[in-house]
Amino acid sequence: MASFATLLSLLTIALLSFSCSSQFILPIQKDPLTNLFYTSLGIGTPQHNFNIVIDLGGPILWYDCNKSYNSSTYNPLPCESKLCSGEGGCTSCNGHFKPGCTNNTCGATIINSLSHHIFSGDTGNDVLFISNSKVSGLISGCTDSDGFSDDFPLINLPKTSKGILGLARTELSLPKQLSLTSSKLPNKFAICLPSSSKGSLFFGGIPQKSSFSKFQLTTIPLIINPFSTAPIFTEGDASYEYFIDVKSIKVNGEVLNFKSSLLSIDNKGNGGTKFSTLNNFTVLHSSIFKPLVRDFVKKASDKKIKKVASVAPFEACFDLSTIGRTKTGLDVPTIDLVLEGGVEWKIYGGNSMVLVNKKVACLGFVDGGKEPMTTIVIGGHQLEDNLLEFDLVSSKLGFSSSLLLHNARCSNSDQANFSLIPME
Ligand SMILES: *[C@@H]1O[C@H](CO)[C@@H](O)[C@H](O)[C@H]1NC(C)=O
Ligand SMILES: *[C@@H]1O[C@H](CO)[C@@H](O)[C@H](O)[C@H]1NC(C)=O
Ligand SMILES: *[C@@H]1O[C@H](CO)[C@@H](O)[C@H](O)[C@H]1NC(C)=O
Ligand SMILES: *[C@@H]1O[C@H](CO)[C@@H](O)[C@H](O)[C@H]1NC(C)=O
Ligand SMILES: *[C@@H]1O[C@H](CO)[C@@H](O)[C@H](O)[C@H]1NC(C)=O
């Protein structure tokens, strides 16, 4: 018969593992050279620590399983598995068994939209180390970069990054998989991209005991684009990217004049507004970009802000010494995204302006040309120091607007220490 002490220690272990399993937080850092955001994850046995770029619009987690990578806990996903979409075919390999070289394996389509190519890879499950927790059986993709010239799958990612963590609405996204491993963890995640230092990615949503739980979020529906926006897909698939319904845009409170049908999604899936953290800066259809720049420059000049020569890729650039400061960044005209029900997502100087050198600040939006598939692609810079919660159960997005308004940032010091705070 088990002694009381044994029972007690078993109970403690159970409680400990429970408290660990509800604590999935990843730190987020910004790479200064590419302006992309990345996190650090441990994968496999022995544990390999990788920096992985975060992509709100990516379908899966994938990493580089090159020649020197192996893991004794890796299990390839068989081609017959119902989790295998079939888009990546069925792969086999003549070498020694290792991740990236297995037989009858569900092919993964490895997407790095910064390289404008799709790569072949394998799907399999392995253990992941997320903050202080170890979770087994999580499915991801891997590709052997040695199989391509010049590390092609990793091209344009930060030098130290070895893969992409896709957070889109798919069956194999990490938030979804984690929600299936723990009944306590809903299919939600929250993300706070830092402008400096460290931000956070919270699986399961904003933890109740974090300093972030005090911010009031405005909630809007996440829209489903019924047509895939992916480079490879099965006929009839909806887009797995996150769209929101922007109804109009204002500059300093005045509505921008452009053809509003550009903001809706047409019967081929073109148009609309989505998020992509693989874009540094928000990309706008030319027919919106041009009036935005025109009105912004005019309203800036009303504020006695002096325009200077453009610095690519930006168009509207200003003499920094003529711009005032506010707690939300440079004192420039606000840009508001007007959403359903008149809800406004206000973009202040901290998110609209980019310092290109010590003397010049530019409006950090870029021209997407006359025929982009999606009219507005909200990029990373515009999301920094904003707290966003993607709720895939109710298909809603909660957003805080600039945390600077509340004298806070994504890199709040207690946040950097957050993974040390025990939760229940
Ligand atoms: C992001 O910004 C950096 C620095 O301005 C630039 O070199 C890079 O090409 C940009 N990347 C993308 C995808 O726009
Ligand atoms: C394989 O990846 C590891 C870890 O990411 C890296 O250190 C190593 O240089 C790569 N090896 C080759 C041959 O590319
Ligand atoms: C990889 O590890 C597995 C399991 O530990 C082992 O059987 C296999 O031979 C290793 N593969 C290579 C290429 O070293
Ligand atoms: C895959 O199957 C072939 C044919 O049976 C075999 O020669 C090869 O060693 C296998 N590959 C691996 C990685 O087990
Ligand atoms: C983390 O917490 C420790 C102890 O509470 C504190 O001394 C330290 O400054 C904190 N670190 C950061 C980055 O805030």
Tab-separated table of C-alpha atoms in Angstrom, residues 110-410:
chain	number	residue	atom	x	y	z
A	110	ILE	CA	7.840	24.201	-46.764
A	111	ILE	CA	6.844	27.775	-47.482
A	112	ASN	CA	9.247	30.671	-47.095
A	113	SER	CA	7.412	33.477	-48.828
A	114	LEU	CA	10.567	35.612	-48.590
A	115	SER	CA	12.290	33.269	-51.032
A	116	HIS	CA	9.352	33.069	-53.460
A	117	HIS	CA	9.792	29.309	-53.663
A	118	ILE	CA	8.194	26.251	-52.104
A	119	PHE	CA	10.446	23.472	-50.840
A	120	SER	CA	9.878	19.799	-50.305
A	121	GLY	CA	10.198	18.361	-46.833
A	122	ASP	CA	8.888	15.735	-44.457
A	123	THR	CA	6.137	15.779	-41.876
A	124	GLY	CA	6.767	14.149	-38.525
A	125	ASN	CA	6.265	14.479	-34.808
A	126	ASP	CA	8.825	15.066	-32.102
A	127	VAL	CA	9.175	16.624	-28.676
A	128	LEU	CA	9.163	20.410	-28.413
A	129	PHE	CA	10.530	22.446	-25.541
A	130	ILE	CA	8.400	25.548	-25.031
A	131	SER	CA	9.517	27.790	-22.173
A	132	ASN	CA	9.911	25.312	-19.297
A	133	SER	CA	7.636	22.628	-20.682
A	134	LYS	CA	8.360	19.568	-22.752
A	135	VAL	CA	5.552	18.422	-25.022
A	136	SER	CA	5.789	15.264	-27.087
A	137	GLY	CA	4.078	14.266	-30.293
A	138	LEU	CA	3.862	17.712	-31.891
A	139	ILE	CA	3.728	17.595	-35.663
A	140	SER	CA	5.906	19.849	-37.759
A	141	GLY	CA	7.694	19.920	-41.084
A	142	CYS	CA	11.408	19.690	-41.680
A	143	THR	CA	13.605	20.117	-44.703
A	144	ASP	CA	17.286	19.408	-45.266
A	145	SER	CA	18.750	22.742	-46.361
A	146	ASP	CA	21.885	20.888	-47.518
A	147	GLY	CA	19.726	19.406	-50.264
A	148	PHE	CA	19.424	22.842	-51.867
A	149	SER	CA	22.187	25.171	-52.982
A	150	ASP	CA	22.972	28.142	-50.686
A	151	ASP	CA	20.603	27.134	-47.855
A	152	PHE	CA	17.808	28.195	-50.151
A	153	PRO	CA	14.873	27.362	-47.833
A	154	LEU	CA	16.354	29.739	-45.237
A	155	ILE	CA	16.996	32.591	-47.641
A	156	ASN	CA	16.154	36.112	-46.411
A	157	LEU	CA	15.526	34.865	-42.881
A	158	PRO	CA	17.758	36.279	-40.118
A	159	LYS	CA	21.212	34.619	-40.208
A	160	THR	CA	20.636	32.628	-37.034
A	161	SER	CA	17.085	31.496	-37.844
A	162	LYS	CA	16.493	27.923	-38.957
A	163	GLY	CA	12.806	27.797	-39.766
A	164	ILE	CA	9.404	29.429	-39.545
A	165	LEU	CA	6.698	29.132	-36.897
A	166	GLY	CA	3.422	29.537	-38.790
A	167	LEU	CA	0.472	30.574	-36.617
A	168	ALA	CA	-2.300	30.535	-39.223
A	169	ARG	CA	-5.673	28.817	-38.934
A	170	THR	CA	-4.682	25.238	-39.815
A	171	GLU	CA	-5.110	21.798	-38.264
A	172	LEU	CA	-1.353	21.519	-37.727
A	173	SER	CA	-0.746	24.985	-36.283
A	174	LEU	CA	0.936	24.866	-32.892
A	175	PRO	CA	-1.884	26.680	-31.014
A	176	LYS	CA	-4.352	24.080	-32.349
A	177	GLN	CA	-2.107	21.110	-31.548
A	178	LEU	CA	-1.382	22.401	-28.045
A	179	SER	CA	-5.096	22.916	-27.410
A	180	LEU	CA	-5.627	19.240	-28.249
A	181	THR	CA	-2.953	18.110	-25.782
A	182	SER	CA	-4.470	20.030	-22.883
A	183	SER	CA	-8.157	20.508	-22.231
A	184	LYS	CA	-7.263	23.589	-20.181
A	185	LEU	CA	-5.729	25.320	-23.159
A	186	PRO	CA	-8.219	26.810	-25.637
A	187	ASN	CA	-7.322	27.177	-29.310
A	188	LYS	CA	-6.153	30.755	-28.888
A	189	PHE	CA	-2.888	32.602	-28.843
A	190	ALA	CA	-1.786	36.102	-27.988
A	191	ILE	CA	1.158	37.891	-29.457
A	192	CYS	CA	2.973	41.045	-28.440
A	193	LEU	CA	5.719	42.031	-30.873
A	194	PRO	CA	8.472	44.086	-29.241
A	195	SER	CA	9.879	47.327	-30.625
A	196	SER	CA	12.978	46.557	-28.572
A	197	SER	CA	14.073	43.854	-26.144
A	198	LYS	CA	11.705	40.888	-25.707
A	199	GLY	CA	8.023	40.420	-26.469
A	200	SER	CA	5.942	37.297	-25.940
A	201	LEU	CA	3.834	34.678	-27.650
A	202	PHE	CA	1.259	33.138	-25.314
A	203	PHE	CA	-0.332	29.848	-26.389
A	204	GLY	CA	-3.851	29.497	-25.022
A	205	GLY	CA	-4.375	33.272	-24.932
A	206	ILE	CA	-3.386	35.987	-22.480
A	207	PRO	CA	-2.604	34.331	-19.136
A	208	GLN	CA	-4.887	35.623	-16.392
A	209	LYS	CA	-2.034	36.246	-14.001
A	210	SER	CA	0.106	38.264	-16.372
A	211	SER	CA	0.383	42.027	-16.363
A	212	PHE	CA	-1.209	41.937	-19.813
A	213	SER	CA	-4.559	40.685	-18.492
A	214	LYS	CA	-5.386	44.208	-17.288
A	215	PHE	CA	-5.567	45.710	-20.777
A	216	GLN	CA	-9.035	46.103	-22.208
A	217	LEU	CA	-9.065	44.557	-25.670
A	218	THR	CA	-11.406	45.629	-28.443
A	219	THR	CA	-12.859	42.543	-30.093
A	220	ILE	CA	-13.608	42.236	-33.795
A	221	PRO	CA	-14.499	39.252	-35.979
A	222	LEU	CA	-11.777	37.423	-37.887
A	223	ILE	CA	-13.007	37.022	-41.441
A	224	ILE	CA	-12.525	33.868	-43.475
A	225	ASN	CA	-11.509	34.445	-47.066
A	226	PRO	CA	-13.230	31.519	-48.833
A	227	PHE	CA	-10.413	31.356	-51.406
A	228	SER	CA	-6.946	30.156	-50.540
A	229	THR	CA	-4.220	32.809	-50.614
A	230	ALA	CA	-1.471	30.184	-50.248
A	231	PRO	CA	1.137	29.443	-52.922
A	232	ILE	CA	-0.034	25.810	-52.941
A	233	PHE	CA	-3.469	24.497	-51.955
A	234	THR	CA	-6.240	22.054	-52.726
A	235	GLU	CA	-9.078	23.333	-54.924
A	236	GLY	CA	-11.895	24.654	-52.754
A	237	ASP	CA	-9.712	25.384	-49.710
A	238	ALA	CA	-10.419	28.583	-47.801
A	239	SER	CA	-7.506	30.838	-46.888
A	240	TYR	CA	-5.850	29.947	-43.589
A	241	GLU	CA	-4.595	33.517	-43.169
A	242	TYR	CA	-6.224	35.984	-40.761
A	243	PHE	CA	-8.391	38.610	-42.446
A	244	ILE	CA	-10.242	41.492	-40.802
A	245	ASP	CA	-12.957	43.657	-42.261
A	246	VAL	CA	-11.564	47.176	-42.657
A	247	LYS	CA	-14.379	49.458	-43.847
A	248	SER	CA	-12.494	52.714	-44.372
A	249	ILE	CA	-9.297	54.515	-43.431
A	250	LYS	CA	-8.944	57.918	-41.794
A	251	VAL	CA	-6.008	60.282	-41.582
A	252	ASN	CA	-6.290	62.596	-38.578
A	253	GLY	CA	-10.009	61.846	-38.442
A	254	GLU	CA	-10.743	62.500	-42.122
A	255	VAL	CA	-11.870	59.648	-44.344
A	256	LEU	CA	-9.467	58.767	-47.131
A	257	ASN	CA	-10.992	58.851	-50.589
A	258	PHE	CA	-10.609	55.646	-52.633
A	259	LYS	CA	-12.784	52.957	-54.188
A	260	SER	CA	-14.154	51.180	-51.113
A	261	SER	CA	-14.798	47.931	-53.017
A	262	LEU	CA	-11.022	47.350	-52.787
A	263	LEU	CA	-11.551	46.606	-49.102
A	264	SER	CA	-13.923	43.713	-49.640
A	265	ILE	CA	-13.001	40.231	-50.751
A	266	ASP	CA	-14.264	39.572	-54.286
A	267	ASN	CA	-15.559	36.317	-55.758
A	268	LYS	CA	-12.024	35.178	-56.563
A	269	GLY	CA	-10.626	35.835	-53.079
A	270	ASN	CA	-8.844	39.037	-54.091
A	271	GLY	CA	-8.964	42.144	-51.920
A	272	GLY	CA	-9.489	42.461	-48.179
A	273	THR	CA	-7.107	43.038	-45.278
A	274	LYS	CA	-4.845	40.433	-43.689
A	275	PHE	CA	-1.888	40.165	-41.305
A	276	SER	CA	1.612	39.031	-42.215
A	277	THR	CA	4.559	39.290	-39.885
A	278	LEU	CA	6.863	38.270	-42.751
A	279	ASN	CA	6.186	41.775	-44.062
A	280	ASN	CA	8.241	44.404	-42.267
A	281	PHE	CA	5.783	47.119	-43.094
A	282	THR	CA	2.166	47.348	-44.133
A	283	VAL	CA	1.730	46.989	-47.879
A	284	LEU	CA	-1.158	48.848	-49.532
A	285	HIS	CA	-2.748	48.651	-52.951
A	286	SER	CA	-1.503	51.676	-54.952
A	287	SER	CA	-5.007	53.126	-55.095
A	288	ILE	CA	-4.947	53.402	-51.292
A	289	PHE	CA	-1.234	54.073	-50.848
A	290	LYS	CA	-1.270	57.186	-53.059
A	291	PRO	CA	-4.152	59.026	-51.334
A	292	LEU	CA	-2.780	57.961	-47.931
A	293	VAL	CA	0.608	59.524	-48.659
A	294	ARG	CA	-1.028	62.631	-50.127
A	295	ASP	CA	-3.341	63.222	-47.157
A	296	PHE	CA	-0.666	62.310	-44.608
A	297	VAL	CA	1.824	64.759	-46.112
A	298	LYS	CA	-0.823	67.481	-46.163
A	299	LYS	CA	-1.880	66.926	-42.538
A	300	ALA	CA	1.775	66.741	-41.512
A	301	SER	CA	2.465	70.044	-43.213
A	302	ASP	CA	-0.472	71.542	-41.237
A	303	LYS	CA	1.542	70.498	-38.173
A	304	LYS	CA	4.614	72.303	-39.602
A	305	ILE	CA	6.398	69.024	-40.248
A	306	LYS	CA	8.915	69.449	-43.054
A	307	LYS	CA	8.957	66.931	-45.912
A	308	VAL	CA	12.319	65.767	-47.238
A	309	ALA	CA	13.460	63.494	-50.101
A	310	SER	CA	12.089	59.925	-50.099
A	311	VAL	CA	14.161	57.064	-48.746
A	312	ALA	CA	13.270	53.724	-50.401
A	313	PRO	CA	11.129	51.723	-49.865
A	314	PHE	CA	9.221	54.611	-48.296
A	315	GLU	CA	7.737	57.610	-50.030
A	316	ALA	CA	6.722	60.159	-47.388
A	317	CYS	CA	9.794	61.164	-45.384
A	318	PHE	CA	10.233	64.061	-42.973
A	319	ASP	CA	12.850	66.092	-41.163
A	320	LEU	CA	12.919	64.513	-37.709
A	321	SER	CA	13.819	67.810	-36.035
A	322	THR	CA	10.455	69.277	-37.100
A	323	ILE	CA	8.408	66.474	-35.466
A	324	GLY	CA	7.236	66.642	-31.855
A	325	ARG	CA	7.115	63.716	-29.416
A	326	THR	CA	4.161	62.170	-27.599
A	327	LYS	CA	3.931	59.120	-25.393
A	328	THR	CA	2.737	57.143	-28.426
A	329	GLY	CA	5.785	58.071	-30.467
A	330	LEU	CA	6.400	60.823	-32.992
A	331	ASP	CA	3.645	63.436	-33.085
A	332	VAL	CA	2.303	62.813	-36.593
A	333	PRO	CA	-1.237	62.559	-38.002
A	334	THR	CA	-2.965	59.394	-36.786
A	335	ILE	CA	-4.043	56.737	-39.242
A	336	ASP	CA	-7.229	54.908	-38.259
A	337	LEU	CA	-8.437	51.628	-39.636
A	338	VAL	CA	-12.218	51.830	-39.307
A	339	LEU	CA	-13.713	48.408	-38.675
A	340	GLU	CA	-17.212	46.955	-38.398
A	341	GLY	CA	-19.519	48.944	-36.141
A	342	GLY	CA	-17.305	52.019	-36.367
A	343	VAL	CA	-14.619	50.479	-34.135
A	344	GLU	CA	-11.270	52.166	-34.813
A	345	TRP	CA	-7.762	50.753	-34.717
A	346	LYS	CA	-5.678	53.880	-34.241
A	347	ILE	CA	-2.127	53.869	-35.544
A	348	TYR	CA	0.080	56.458	-33.820
A	349	GLY	CA	3.595	57.646	-34.616
A	350	GLY	CA	5.230	54.747	-32.768
A	351	ASN	CA	3.689	52.356	-35.317
A	352	SER	CA	3.376	54.536	-38.398
A	353	MET	CA	6.837	56.110	-38.498
A	354	VAL	CA	10.225	54.530	-39.153
A	355	LEU	CA	13.528	56.222	-38.343
A	356	VAL	CA	15.652	55.685	-41.439
A	357	ASN	CA	18.603	57.657	-40.075
A	358	LYS	CA	19.336	60.191	-37.331
A	359	LYS	CA	17.641	63.026	-39.212
A	360	VAL	CA	14.831	61.431	-41.203
A	361	ALA	CA	11.630	59.619	-40.258
A	362	CYS	CA	9.409	58.080	-42.930
A	363	LEU	CA	5.802	56.919	-43.063
A	364	GLY	CA	6.333	53.154	-42.720
A	365	PHE	CA	3.867	51.933	-45.331
A	366	VAL	CA	4.840	50.622	-48.756
A	367	ASP	CA	3.243	50.598	-52.183
A	368	GLY	CA	1.977	47.145	-53.159
A	369	GLY	CA	1.336	48.062	-56.797
A	370	LYS	CA	-1.883	48.020	-58.799
A	371	GLU	CA	-2.674	44.326	-58.621
A	372	PRO	CA	-1.803	42.828	-55.261
A	373	MET	CA	-3.915	39.806	-54.394
A	374	THR	CA	-4.721	41.266	-50.961
A	375	THR	CA	-5.435	45.001	-50.752
A	376	ILE	CA	-3.933	45.632	-47.306
A	377	VAL	CA	-1.290	43.433	-45.698
A	378	ILE	CA	-0.673	44.654	-42.152
A	379	GLY	CA	3.012	44.126	-41.412
A	380	GLY	CA	5.130	43.695	-38.294
A	381	HIS	CA	6.093	47.318	-37.633
A	382	GLN	CA	2.445	48.336	-37.369
A	383	LEU	CA	1.836	45.583	-34.776
A	384	GLU	CA	4.732	46.343	-32.412
A	385	ASP	CA	3.747	47.195	-28.839
A	386	ASN	CA	0.163	46.165	-29.582
A	387	LEU	CA	-1.304	43.189	-27.752
A	388	LEU	CA	-3.261	40.897	-30.062
A	389	GLU	CA	-5.288	37.861	-29.090
A	390	PHE	CA	-6.372	35.475	-31.833
A	391	ASP	CA	-9.305	33.397	-30.590
A	392	LEU	CA	-9.805	30.531	-33.023
A	393	VAL	CA	-12.702	29.115	-31.008
A	394	SER	CA	-14.942	32.135	-31.604
A	395	SER	CA	-12.971	33.413	-34.653
A	396	LYS	CA	-12.351	36.786	-33.057
A	397	LEU	CA	-9.417	39.097	-32.703
A	398	GLY	CA	-8.885	41.173	-29.572
A	399	PHE	CA	-6.553	44.143	-29.993
A	400	SER	CA	-5.242	46.689	-27.536
A	401	SER	CA	-4.105	49.415	-29.943
A	402	SER	CA	-0.797	50.977	-28.873
A	403	LEU	CA	0.255	49.888	-25.376
A	404	LEU	CA	2.253	53.126	-25.246
A	405	LEU	CA	-1.078	54.835	-24.534
A	406	HIS	CA	-1.029	52.970	-21.208
A	407	ASN	CA	2.675	53.642	-20.632
A	408	ALA	CA	3.367	49.996	-21.392
A	409	ARG	CA	5.265	48.045	-24.023
A	410	CYS	CA	5.423	44.453	-25.157
